[in-house]
XYZ file of C-alpha atoms in Angstrom:
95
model
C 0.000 0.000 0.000
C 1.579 3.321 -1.217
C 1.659 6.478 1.254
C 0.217 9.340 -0.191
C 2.428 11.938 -0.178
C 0.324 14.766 2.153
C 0.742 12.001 5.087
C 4.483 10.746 3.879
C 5.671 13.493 6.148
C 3.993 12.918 9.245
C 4.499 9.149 8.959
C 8.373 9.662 8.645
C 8.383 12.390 11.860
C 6.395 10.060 14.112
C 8.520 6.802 12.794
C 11.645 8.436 13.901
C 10.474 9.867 16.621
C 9.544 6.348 18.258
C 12.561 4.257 17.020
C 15.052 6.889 18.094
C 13.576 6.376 21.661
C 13.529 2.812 21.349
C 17.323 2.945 20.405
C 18.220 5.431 23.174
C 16.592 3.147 25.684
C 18.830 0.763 24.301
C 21.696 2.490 23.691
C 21.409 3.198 27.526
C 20.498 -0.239 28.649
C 23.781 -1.459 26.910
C 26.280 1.380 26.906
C 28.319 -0.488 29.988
C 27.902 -4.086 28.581
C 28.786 -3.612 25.152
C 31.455 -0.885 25.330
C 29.205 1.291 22.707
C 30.412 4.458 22.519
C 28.447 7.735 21.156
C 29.619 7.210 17.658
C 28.157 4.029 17.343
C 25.220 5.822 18.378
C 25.615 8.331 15.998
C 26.025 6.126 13.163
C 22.872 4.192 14.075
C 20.835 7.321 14.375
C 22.057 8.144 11.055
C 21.128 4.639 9.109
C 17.703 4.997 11.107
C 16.850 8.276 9.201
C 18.001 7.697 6.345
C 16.238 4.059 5.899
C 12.429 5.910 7.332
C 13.263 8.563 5.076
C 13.222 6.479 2.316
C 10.043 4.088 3.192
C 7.263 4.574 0.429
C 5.090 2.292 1.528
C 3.755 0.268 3.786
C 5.524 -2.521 3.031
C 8.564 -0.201 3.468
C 7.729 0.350 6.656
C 7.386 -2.874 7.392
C 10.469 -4.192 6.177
C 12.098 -1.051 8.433
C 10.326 -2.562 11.521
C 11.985 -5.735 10.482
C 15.330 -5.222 10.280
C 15.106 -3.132 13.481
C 13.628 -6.006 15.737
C 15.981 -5.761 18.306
C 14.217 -2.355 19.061
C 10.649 -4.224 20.020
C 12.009 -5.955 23.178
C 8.528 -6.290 24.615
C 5.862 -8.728 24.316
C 3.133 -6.303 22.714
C 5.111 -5.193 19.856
C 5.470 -8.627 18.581
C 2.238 -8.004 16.288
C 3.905 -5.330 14.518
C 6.071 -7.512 12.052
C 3.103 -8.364 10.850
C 1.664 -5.830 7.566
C -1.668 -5.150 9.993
C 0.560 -5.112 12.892
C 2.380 -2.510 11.271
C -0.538 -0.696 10.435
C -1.618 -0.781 13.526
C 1.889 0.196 15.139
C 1.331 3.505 13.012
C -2.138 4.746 14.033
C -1.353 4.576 17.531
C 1.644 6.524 16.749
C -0.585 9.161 14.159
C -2.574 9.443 17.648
């Protein structure tokens, strides 16, 4: 399903928005267990824009939530590697 382009926008602010969070919250969980250090924080940011920035549909999106499962540690998100999970995922975030 293709985004239109009026909501493209909002879609790609809200997406980042969320999995920057998520990957703080786990750049902070495992800063001292991993030895990460702020440029590989940098450089994930980075990849993390750049891939929602270039999601044109849903599918997209889904494939982005994907690749990124390490983000959805809890039992909940496990729905949203699923298209209608994602779907989901993304009104609650449009809320």
């Amino acid at each position: 399903m293709k985004i239109n382009s009026e909501n493209k926008q909002r879609i790609h602010d809200v997406l980042i928005t969320d999995l920057q969070r998520r990957i703080f919250k786990q750049y902070n969980a495992r800063k001292d267990e991993f030895n990460l250090t702020d440029e590989d924080y940098d450089v994930q940011q980075t990849l993390l824009v750049d891939s929602v920035l270039h999601c044109e549909t849903l599918n997209d999106v889904n494939e982005l939530l994907c690749n990124n499962v390490d983000l959805f540690d809890d039992y909940s998100s496990i729905n949203v590697f699923t298209l209608d999970g994602t779907m989901n995922y993304l009104f609650k975030l449009l809320r």
